[in-house]
Coordinates of C-alpha atoms and ligand atoms in Angstrom, one line a residue:
M1 CA -83.2 105.9 43.8
Q2 CA -79.7 104.8 45.0
I3 CA -78.9 105.5 48.6
R4 CA -75.2 105.5 49.2
L5 CA -74.1 104.0 52.5
G6 CA -70.7 103.7 54.0
S7 CA -69.7 107.2 55.2
R8 CA -71.2 109.5 57.7
L9 CA -69.5 112.2 55.7
G10 CA -71.7 111.4 52.7
D11 CA -70.2 111.4 49.2
V12 CA -66.6 112.3 49.3
S13 CA -65.2 114.5 46.6
L14 CA -62.2 116.7 46.9
P15 CA -62.7 120.4 46.2
A16 CA -60.2 121.6 43.5
S17 CA -59.1 124.4 45.9
L18 CA -57.8 121.7 48.3
V19 CA -55.7 120.1 45.6
S20 CA -54.2 123.3 44.5
E21 CA -53.6 124.4 48.1
L22 CA -51.7 121.2 48.8
R23 CA -49.7 121.5 45.6
A24 CA -48.7 125.0 46.5
A25 CA -47.7 124.1 50.0
L26 CA -45.9 120.7 49.4
G27 CA -44.8 121.1 45.8
D28 CA -46.3 119.4 42.8
T29 CA -44.2 116.2 43.1
H30 CA -45.3 115.6 46.6
V31 CA -49.0 115.5 45.8
V32 CA -50.0 112.4 43.9
S33 CA -53.2 112.3 41.9
E34 CA -52.5 110.2 38.8
P35 CA -54.8 107.2 38.8
E36 CA -52.1 104.6 38.2
Q37 CA -49.9 106.1 40.9
L38 CA -52.8 106.2 43.4
R39 CA -53.2 102.4 43.0
V40 CA -50.0 101.9 44.9
Y41 CA -51.8 103.1 48.0
E42 CA -55.1 101.2 47.6
C43 CA -54.4 98.6 50.3
D44 CA -51.9 97.5 53.0
G45 CA -50.9 93.9 53.9
L46 CA -54.6 93.0 54.0
T47 CA -54.8 92.9 50.3
G48 CA -58.4 91.7 50.2
H49 CA -59.6 95.2 51.1
R50 CA -58.9 97.9 48.5
A51 CA -60.1 101.4 47.8
V52 CA -58.4 104.0 45.6
P53 CA -57.8 107.4 47.3
E54 CA -58.4 110.6 45.5
L55 CA -55.1 112.1 46.4
V56 CA -51.8 111.2 48.3
A57 CA -49.9 113.9 50.1
L58 CA -46.3 113.4 51.0
P59 CA -45.4 115.9 53.7
S60 CA -41.8 116.4 54.9
S61 CA -42.4 118.1 58.3
T62 CA -44.9 118.6 61.1
E63 CA -45.9 121.9 59.6
D64 CA -46.7 120.1 56.2
V65 CA -48.8 117.6 58.0
Q66 CA -50.7 120.4 59.8
T67 CA -51.3 122.1 56.4
V68 CA -52.7 118.8 55.0
L69 CA -54.9 118.1 58.0
R70 CA -56.2 121.7 58.2
A71 CA -57.2 121.5 54.5
C72 CA -59.0 118.2 55.0
H73 CA -60.7 119.5 58.1
R74 CA -62.0 122.6 56.3
A75 CA -63.3 120.6 53.4
R76 CA -64.5 117.7 55.7
V77 CA -62.5 115.2 53.7
P78 CA -61.4 111.9 55.3
F79 CA -57.7 111.0 55.5
V80 CA -55.6 108.1 56.6
A81 CA -51.9 108.1 57.7
R82 CA -49.7 105.6 55.9
G83 CA -46.2 104.3 56.9
A84 CA -44.9 101.4 54.9
G85 CA -48.3 99.8 54.3
T86 CA -47.3 96.5 55.9
G87 CA -50.2 96.5 58.3
L88 CA -52.2 93.3 58.3
S89 CA -55.6 94.6 59.5
G90 CA -56.4 97.1 56.8
G91 CA -55.6 100.1 59.1
A92 CA -54.0 102.0 56.2
T93 CA -56.6 101.2 53.6
P94 CA -57.8 104.5 52.3
M95 CA -61.4 105.6 52.0
A96 CA -62.4 105.9 48.3
G97 CA -62.2 109.5 47.4
G98 CA -60.2 110.4 50.5
V99 CA -56.6 111.5 51.2
V100 CA -53.7 109.4 52.1
V101 CA -51.0 111.1 54.2
S102 CA -47.8 109.2 53.4
L103 CA -45.1 109.7 56.0
A104 CA -42.4 108.2 53.6
R105 CA -40.4 111.4 53.3
M106 CA -40.3 112.0 57.1
N107 CA -37.6 109.4 57.6
R108 CA -34.9 111.2 59.6
I109 CA -33.3 110.4 62.9
L110 CA -33.5 113.7 64.6
E111 CA -31.5 113.2 67.9
V112 CA -29.6 110.4 69.6
D113 CA -29.2 111.0 73.3
L114 CA -27.4 108.0 74.7
E115 CA -26.9 109.6 78.1
S116 CA -30.7 109.5 78.5
Q117 CA -31.1 106.3 76.5
R118 CA -33.4 108.1 74.1
I119 CA -33.7 108.6 70.4
V120 CA -36.0 111.0 68.6
V121 CA -37.2 110.0 65.1
E122 CA -39.6 111.0 62.4
P123 CA -42.5 108.5 61.9
G124 CA -41.2 107.2 58.5
V125 CA -38.0 105.8 60.0
A126 CA -37.9 102.0 59.5
N127 CA -38.0 100.0 62.8
L128 CA -34.6 98.3 62.2
D129 CA -32.9 101.5 61.3
V130 CA -33.3 102.7 64.9
T131 CA -31.3 99.8 66.2
L132 CA -28.8 100.1 63.3
A133 CA -28.2 103.8 64.3
V134 CA -27.1 102.9 67.9
A135 CA -25.8 99.3 67.7
A136 CA -22.2 100.4 67.5
E137 CA -22.7 102.3 70.8
G138 CA -24.0 99.2 72.6
F139 CA -27.7 99.9 72.4
F140 CA -30.8 98.6 70.6
Y141 CA -34.5 99.3 70.1
A142 CA -36.4 96.4 71.6
P143 CA -39.8 96.0 69.9
D144 CA -38.9 93.9 66.8
P145 CA -41.9 93.0 64.5
S146 CA -40.9 90.4 61.9
S147 CA -41.5 93.2 59.3
Q148 CA -38.9 95.4 61.0
Q149 CA -36.7 95.9 57.9
V150 CA -39.5 98.0 56.3
C151 CA -42.3 98.8 58.8
T152 CA -42.1 102.3 60.2
I153 CA -42.0 103.6 63.7
G154 CA -45.2 105.6 63.0
G155 CA -47.0 102.4 62.0
N156 CA -45.6 100.7 65.1
V157 CA -46.9 103.4 67.4
A158 CA -50.3 103.3 65.8
E159 CA -50.5 99.5 66.1
N160 CA -48.6 99.2 69.4
S161 CA -46.6 96.6 67.5
G162 CA -44.9 93.7 69.1
G163 CA -42.3 91.1 68.1
A164 CA -40.5 88.1 69.3
H165 CA -38.5 89.9 72.0
C166 CA -41.5 91.8 73.5
L167 CA -42.0 88.9 76.0
K168 CA -39.1 90.3 78.0
Y169 CA -38.9 93.9 76.9
G170 CA -42.5 94.9 76.4
F171 CA -44.4 96.3 73.4
T172 CA -44.1 99.6 71.6
A173 CA -46.2 101.2 74.3
H174 CA -43.5 100.5 76.8
H175 CA -40.8 102.2 74.6
V176 CA -42.5 105.5 73.5
T177 CA -41.9 108.3 75.9
G178 CA -42.8 111.3 73.8
L179 CA -44.8 112.3 70.7
T180 CA -45.4 115.3 68.6
F181 CA -49.0 114.7 67.5
V182 CA -51.1 116.5 64.9
L183 CA -54.8 116.4 65.7
P184 CA -57.4 115.9 63.0
D185 CA -58.1 119.7 62.9
G186 CA -54.4 120.5 62.3
D187 CA -53.6 121.6 65.8
V188 CA -50.3 120.2 67.2
V189 CA -49.7 118.8 70.7
E190 CA -46.5 117.8 72.5
L191 CA -47.0 114.8 74.7
G192 CA -44.5 113.4 77.1
G193 CA -40.8 113.8 76.4
K194 CA -37.7 112.0 77.5
A195 CA -38.9 111.2 81.1
L196 CA -40.6 107.9 81.7
D197 CA -43.5 109.3 83.8
P198 CA -44.7 112.6 82.5
D199 CA -47.3 114.6 84.5
G200 CA -51.0 114.7 83.7
P201 CA -53.2 112.1 82.3
D202 CA -51.5 109.4 80.2
L203 CA -52.4 110.6 76.7
L204 CA -49.5 108.7 75.2
G205 CA -51.2 105.6 76.5
V206 CA -54.4 106.7 74.6
I207 CA -52.6 107.3 71.4
V208 CA -50.2 104.4 71.2
G209 CA -52.3 101.6 69.7
S210 CA -55.1 103.9 68.5
E211 CA -54.5 102.7 64.9
G212 CA -54.3 106.1 63.2
T213 CA -57.8 107.1 64.4
L214 CA -56.9 110.1 66.6
G215 CA -54.3 112.0 64.5
I216 CA -50.8 111.7 63.1
A217 CA -47.6 111.2 65.0
T218 CA -44.8 113.3 63.5
R219 CA -42.0 113.1 66.0
I220 CA -41.4 110.2 68.3
T221 CA -39.1 109.8 71.3
L222 CA -38.2 106.2 72.0
R223 CA -36.3 104.4 74.8
L224 CA -33.1 102.6 73.9
V225 CA -32.0 99.5 75.7
R226 CA -28.4 98.4 76.4
T227 CA -27.2 95.5 74.3
P228 CA -27.0 92.4 76.6
Q229 CA -23.7 90.9 77.6
T230 CA -24.6 87.6 75.9
I231 CA -27.4 86.0 73.9
R232 CA -28.1 82.3 73.7
T233 CA -30.5 80.9 71.1
L234 CA -31.9 77.4 71.6
L235 CA -33.9 75.2 69.2
A236 CA -35.9 72.3 70.5
G237 CA -37.7 69.8 68.2
F238 CA -40.8 68.0 69.5
R239 CA -43.0 65.3 67.9
S240 CA -46.2 67.2 68.7
M241 CA -47.6 70.8 69.3
D242 CA -49.0 69.5 72.5
A243 CA -45.6 68.5 73.9
A244 CA -44.1 71.9 72.8
G245 CA -47.1 73.8 74.4
V246 CA -46.5 72.0 77.7
A247 CA -42.8 72.9 77.5
V248 CA -43.7 76.6 77.1
S249 CA -45.9 76.5 80.3
G250 CA -43.1 74.6 82.1
I251 CA -40.5 77.3 81.2
V252 CA -42.7 80.1 82.3
A253 CA -43.8 78.3 85.5
A254 CA -40.1 77.7 86.4
G255 CA -39.7 81.5 86.7
V256 CA -37.2 81.7 83.8
M257 CA -37.6 84.8 81.7
P258 CA -36.4 84.2 78.1
S259 CA -36.4 87.2 75.8
A260 CA -38.4 85.2 73.2
I261 CA -40.2 81.9 73.0
E262 CA -41.5 81.2 69.5
M263 CA -43.3 78.1 68.2
M264 CA -43.8 76.7 64.7
D265 CA -45.8 73.7 63.7
R266 CA -45.1 71.0 61.1
L267 CA -46.6 72.8 58.2
T268 CA -44.8 76.1 58.9
I269 CA -41.5 74.2 59.4
E270 CA -42.0 72.6 56.0
A271 CA -42.7 76.0 54.4
A272 CA -39.7 77.6 56.1
E273 CA -37.4 74.7 54.9
Y274 CA -38.6 75.3 51.3
A275 CA -38.1 79.0 51.5
V276 CA -34.9 79.6 53.5
A277 CA -33.6 76.1 54.7
P278 CA -33.0 76.9 58.4
H279 CA -32.3 73.2 59.1
Y280 CA -34.9 72.7 61.7
P281 CA -35.0 69.1 63.2
E282 CA -36.2 66.6 60.6
G283 CA -39.6 65.0 61.4
A284 CA -40.5 67.6 64.0
G285 CA -44.2 68.2 64.7
A286 CA -43.2 71.4 66.4
V287 CA -40.2 73.5 67.1
L288 CA -39.5 76.0 69.9
L289 CA -37.1 78.8 69.4
V290 CA -36.1 80.1 72.8
E291 CA -33.7 83.0 73.3
L292 CA -32.1 84.2 76.5
D293 CA -30.1 87.3 77.0
G294 CA -28.4 89.0 80.0
V295 CA -25.3 88.4 82.0
V296 CA -23.3 85.3 81.1
E297 CA -23.8 83.3 84.3
Q298 CA -27.5 83.8 84.5
V299 CA -28.0 83.0 80.8
E300 CA -26.0 79.7 81.2
D301 CA -28.1 78.7 84.3
D302 CA -31.4 79.5 82.5
A303 CA -30.3 77.7 79.3
A304 CA -29.5 74.6 81.3
E305 CA -32.9 74.8 83.0
I306 CA -34.7 75.2 79.7
E307 CA -32.9 72.3 78.1
R308 CA -33.9 70.2 81.1
I309 CA -37.6 71.2 80.8
C310 CA -37.7 70.6 77.0
A311 CA -36.1 67.2 77.4
E312 CA -38.6 66.3 80.1
C313 CA -41.5 67.3 77.8
G314 CA -40.2 65.0 75.1
A315 CA -37.9 67.2 72.9
F316 CA -36.0 64.8 70.7
E317 CA -33.4 67.3 69.6
I318 CA -32.1 70.4 71.4
R319 CA -29.3 72.5 70.1
A320 CA -27.9 75.9 70.7
A321 CA -26.8 78.3 67.9
E322 CA -23.0 78.1 67.7
S323 CA -22.3 81.4 66.0
D324 CA -24.0 84.6 65.0
A325 CA -24.6 83.2 61.5
D326 CA -26.2 80.1 63.0
R327 CA -28.5 82.2 65.2
A328 CA -29.4 84.4 62.2
L329 CA -30.4 81.3 60.2
L330 CA -32.6 80.0 63.0
W331 CA -34.3 83.3 63.2
K332 CA -34.6 83.6 59.4
G333 CA -36.8 80.5 59.4
R334 CA -39.1 82.1 62.0
K335 CA -39.1 85.6 60.5
S336 CA -39.8 84.4 57.0
A337 CA -42.6 82.1 58.0
F338 CA -45.5 84.2 56.7
A339 CA -43.9 84.8 53.3
A340 CA -42.7 81.1 53.2
M341 CA -46.4 80.0 53.0
G342 CA -46.3 81.3 49.5
R343 CA -44.2 78.2 48.7
I344 CA -46.9 75.7 49.7
A345 CA -50.2 77.6 49.0
T346 CA -51.4 80.1 46.5
D347 CA -53.1 82.3 49.2
Y348 CA -53.1 82.6 52.9
Y349 CA -54.9 84.6 55.6
V350 CA -53.0 85.6 58.7
Q351 CA -55.1 85.5 61.8
D352 CA -53.9 87.2 65.0
G353 CA -55.5 86.2 68.3
V354 CA -54.4 85.8 71.9
V355 CA -55.0 83.1 74.4
P356 CA -53.9 82.7 78.0
R357 CA -50.6 80.8 77.9
T358 CA -52.0 78.0 80.0
R359 CA -54.7 77.3 77.4
L360 CA -52.3 77.0 74.5
P361 CA -52.3 73.2 74.0
E362 CA -56.1 73.1 74.2
V363 CA -56.6 75.9 71.7
L364 CA -54.1 74.5 69.3
R365 CA -56.0 71.2 69.3
K366 CA -59.2 73.1 68.6
I367 CA -57.5 74.8 65.6
E368 CA -56.5 71.3 64.3
E369 CA -60.1 70.1 64.6
L370 CA -61.4 73.3 62.9
S371 CA -58.9 72.9 60.1
A372 CA -60.1 69.3 59.5
E373 CA -63.7 70.3 59.7
H374 CA -63.2 73.0 57.1
G375 CA -60.9 71.0 54.9
L376 CA -58.3 73.8 54.8
R377 CA -54.8 73.6 56.0
V378 CA -53.7 75.9 58.9
G379 CA -50.1 76.6 59.7
N380 CA -49.3 77.8 63.2
V381 CA -46.4 80.2 64.0
F382 CA -46.5 82.3 67.0
H383 CA -45.2 84.2 70.0
A384 CA -45.8 81.3 72.4
G385 CA -44.5 83.1 75.5
D386 CA -47.2 85.8 75.1
G387 CA -49.9 83.3 74.0
N388 CA -50.1 85.4 70.7
L389 CA -51.2 83.0 68.0
H390 CA -50.8 83.6 64.2
P391 CA -52.7 80.8 62.5
L392 CA -52.1 81.0 58.8
V393 CA -55.2 79.7 56.9
L394 CA -54.1 78.4 53.5
Y395 CA -56.6 78.5 50.6
D396 CA -56.9 78.9 46.9
A397 CA -58.8 82.1 45.9
E398 CA -59.2 80.9 42.3
A399 CA -60.9 77.8 43.5
G400 CA -63.4 80.0 45.3
E401 CA -62.2 79.2 48.8
T402 CA -61.8 82.8 50.0
E403 CA -65.1 83.0 52.0
H404 CA -64.5 79.5 53.4
A405 CA -61.0 80.6 54.6
R406 CA -62.5 83.6 56.2
E407 CA -65.1 81.5 58.1
L408 CA -62.4 79.3 59.4
A409 CA -60.3 82.3 60.5
E410 CA -63.4 83.6 62.3
A411 CA -64.0 80.2 64.0
I412 CA -60.4 80.2 65.2
L413 CA -60.8 83.7 66.7
D414 CA -64.0 82.4 68.5
A415 CA -61.9 79.6 69.9
C416 CA -59.4 82.2 71.3
L417 CA -62.2 84.3 72.8
D418 CA -63.9 81.2 74.3
A419 CA -60.6 80.4 76.0
G420 CA -60.6 83.8 77.6
G421 CA -58.3 85.4 75.1
S422 CA -58.6 88.5 72.8
L423 CA -59.2 89.6 69.2
T424 CA -55.8 90.7 68.4
G425 CA -52.3 90.5 69.8
E426 CA -50.4 92.9 67.7
H427 CA -51.8 93.3 64.2
G428 CA -54.7 95.6 65.3
V429 CA -58.4 95.7 64.6
G430 CA -58.3 98.0 61.6
M431 CA -61.2 97.3 59.2
D432 CA -60.6 93.6 59.3
K433 CA -61.9 93.0 62.7
A434 CA -64.1 96.1 63.4
C435 CA -67.2 93.9 63.0
S436 CA -65.8 91.4 65.5
M437 CA -65.4 94.1 68.3
P438 CA -68.9 93.4 69.7
R439 CA -67.8 89.8 70.4
M440 CA -65.4 91.1 73.0
F441 CA -66.8 94.5 74.1
S442 CA -70.2 95.5 75.3
E443 CA -72.3 98.2 73.5
R444 CA -71.4 100.4 76.5
D445 CA -67.7 99.8 76.0
L446 CA -67.9 100.6 72.4
R447 CA -69.8 103.8 73.1
V448 CA -67.0 104.9 75.4
F449 CA -64.4 104.2 72.7
E450 CA -66.5 106.2 70.3
R451 CA -66.8 109.2 72.7
L452 CA -63.0 109.2 73.2
R453 CA -62.5 109.2 69.5
R454 CA -65.0 112.0 69.0
A455 CA -63.1 114.1 71.6
F456 CA -60.1 114.0 69.2
D457 CA -62.0 114.0 65.9
P458 CA -65.5 115.5 66.2
L459 CA -66.0 115.4 62.4
G460 CA -65.1 111.7 62.1
I461 CA -62.6 112.4 59.3
C462 CA -59.5 110.6 60.7
N463 CA -59.3 107.1 59.4
P464 CA -63.0 106.5 59.5
G465 CA -64.5 103.0 59.3
K466 CA -61.6 101.4 61.3
V467 CA -61.6 99.8 64.8
I468 CA -65.1 100.8 66.0
P469 CA -67.9 99.1 64.0
T470 CA -70.3 101.5 62.3
P471 CA -73.4 100.4 64.2
R472 CA -75.9 100.4 61.4
L473 CA -73.7 98.3 59.1
C474 CA -72.2 95.6 61.2
G475 CA -72.0 96.5 64.9
E476 CA -75.4 95.1 65.8
V477 CA -74.6 91.7 64.3
P478 CA -71.5 90.0 65.7
G479 CA -69.7 87.9 63.1
P480 CA -68.3 88.4 59.6
Y481 CA -69.5 91.2 57.4
R482 CA -73.1 90.8 56.3
L483 CA -74.9 92.7 53.6
H484 CA -77.2 95.5 54.9
A485 CA -80.9 94.9 54.1
L486 CA -80.9 97.9 51.7
E487 CA -77.8 96.5 49.9
R488 CA -79.5 93.1 49.6
I489 CA -82.5 94.5 47.8
G490 CA -80.3 96.6 45.6
V491 CA -81.4 100.2 46.7
A492 CA -78.1 101.0 48.4
E493 CA -74.5 100.4 47.9
R494 CA -71.5 100.6 50.2
L495 CA -68.7 103.0 49.2
Ligands
LIG1 C1 -44.5 89.8 56.9 C2 -45.1 90.6 58.0 C3 -44.7 90.3 59.3 C4 -45.3 91.1 60.3 N1 -44.9 90.8 61.6 C5 -45.3 91.5 62.6 C6 -44.9 91.3 64.0 O1 -44.1 90.4 64.2 N2 -45.5 92.1 64.9 C7 -46.3 93.1 64.7 O2 -46.8 93.8 65.6 N3 -46.8 93.3 63.4 C8 -46.3 92.6 62.4 N4 -46.7 92.9 61.1 C9 -47.7 93.9 60.8 C10 -47.1 95.3 60.5 O3 -45.8 95.2 60.0 C11 -47.2 96.2 61.7 O4 -48.5 96.5 62.1 C12 -46.5 97.6 61.5 O5 -46.4 98.3 62.7 C13 -47.1 98.5 60.4 O6 -46.2 99.5 60.1 P1 -46.3 100.3 58.7 O7 -45.3 101.4 58.7 O8 -46.3 99.3 57.6 O9 -47.8 100.9 58.9 P2 -49.0 101.0 57.9 O10 -49.4 99.6 57.5 O11 -48.7 102.0 56.8 O12 -50.1 101.6 58.9 C14 -50.6 100.9 60.0 C15 -51.5 101.8 60.8 O13 -50.8 102.9 61.3 C16 -51.3 104.1 61.0 N5 -50.2 105.1 60.9 C17 -49.1 104.9 60.2 N6 -48.2 105.9 60.4 C18 -48.8 106.7 61.3 C19 -48.5 107.9 62.0 N7 -47.3 108.5 61.8 N8 -49.3 108.5 62.9 C20 -50.5 107.9 63.2 N9 -50.9 106.7 62.6 C21 -50.1 106.2 61.7 C22 -52.1 103.9 59.7 O14 -53.1 104.8 59.5 C23 -52.6 102.5 59.9 O15 -53.8 102.6 60.7 C24 -46.2 92.1 60.0 C25 -46.5 92.4 58.7 C26 -46.0 91.6 57.7 C27 -46.4 92.0 56.3

């Protein structure tokens, strides 16, 4: 007999009545069920995990989302919200046989209130479009993931996304002041508003960063920030990562607050040069990209201080962007770094871990050692000011290196945790790191997370299998995914 594991919900199959109900409510063209079209939704940026959903619903309003979730709730069918699918932790990976709720049609900017420095958007609006909508008025939206041209505000809210300028301005959580939120049973709640400090418990704080496991955001109120008077972008080339790491600590210790401090190592510089030729210093073992913004006098003083610190730490070339085009090119090198790896390797795995800033040089050395031990190259590009590392493990899947790459990525994460860091800085836990949660949290911590989740979603239908490890499958055993005993002897399979 085959026992099917993998879902507390048991076998998932969509009742025909649910499909016809959704077609009637949303219109035929907004309910996708053709197998070849469903494949578009089988994974997010973590392409190693795939599952084909049974149906994709494309609502255009809060009421539509309520209709879809009510139908799923009644039929006990699991669902997952999807923005642009750029997530890197498998957060938007569907459950086989479940429903994907794509927010792609909900991409309107609903209100711009410059007096209150707020903007109200639907979840499918792309991150960069928020800034573009208000730039002419002298405002911008601060959280700036490198994927900002396509990733959506709904996805950013779910992942509490960050970006280069979050060092000074804070993460998504610091910029969301209100949400219209549809709960897994289809009820709708209004949380917060335009004020910074709403009354009652901080439910916004619970929802931002909950990775689509508590419900679906359908209307989001965001803070806007005034465009600074001036921006100065500096590039410093160092012979080694160690020297650049010490410079980062020096800058922070000096009390200067740049809006961004980004670091790239030799391999990443090489890939970026191939891909977009940003003209980083030749022969550099590391570059720092430091950006300052604010009033002119302060920025000039701080820039001089940073140049002094970098020179003292051994920078052999320091230059400032001379024009907007020059600045854009320097940033293009950094923002294209992930994709640029495609120029020097067939496959790569993006790790995302955090270390205390003061431990950066030590952890970077450890990564170098691990890379040599495993015989796989690792490129490092990261938000150095936040201690948020993104080691890129390069491998060749066709040569059978996938599992080996994964082991190396796990070992790097262990090094981050050993240094007092954490599992993820901004890409989320998703399905990728659910099994690693017990390395950082105790069983009691995980039970509390689970209870919170059940308070929102008693049936366990909202993005199941993400973030919190399913105890019987992997939660008891820290480390990478292992086969369950029943799977090993062939009497059970994972769905
Ligand atoms: C090249 C590249 C660079 C990247 N750089 C960065 C970076 O600098 N910083 C960073 O933080 N991330 C980065 N990312 C990761 C990714 O872009 C972010 O996590 C982003 O927020 C995901 O948005 P999305 O619209 O693609 O969401 P998706 O991938 O579609 O979904 C992500 C999660 O959000 C949930 N979700 C989506 N919409 C909603 C909603 N309306 N309500 C509730 N839950 C929802 C999904 O269920 C899923 O769990 C990068 C990714 C790539 C590919």
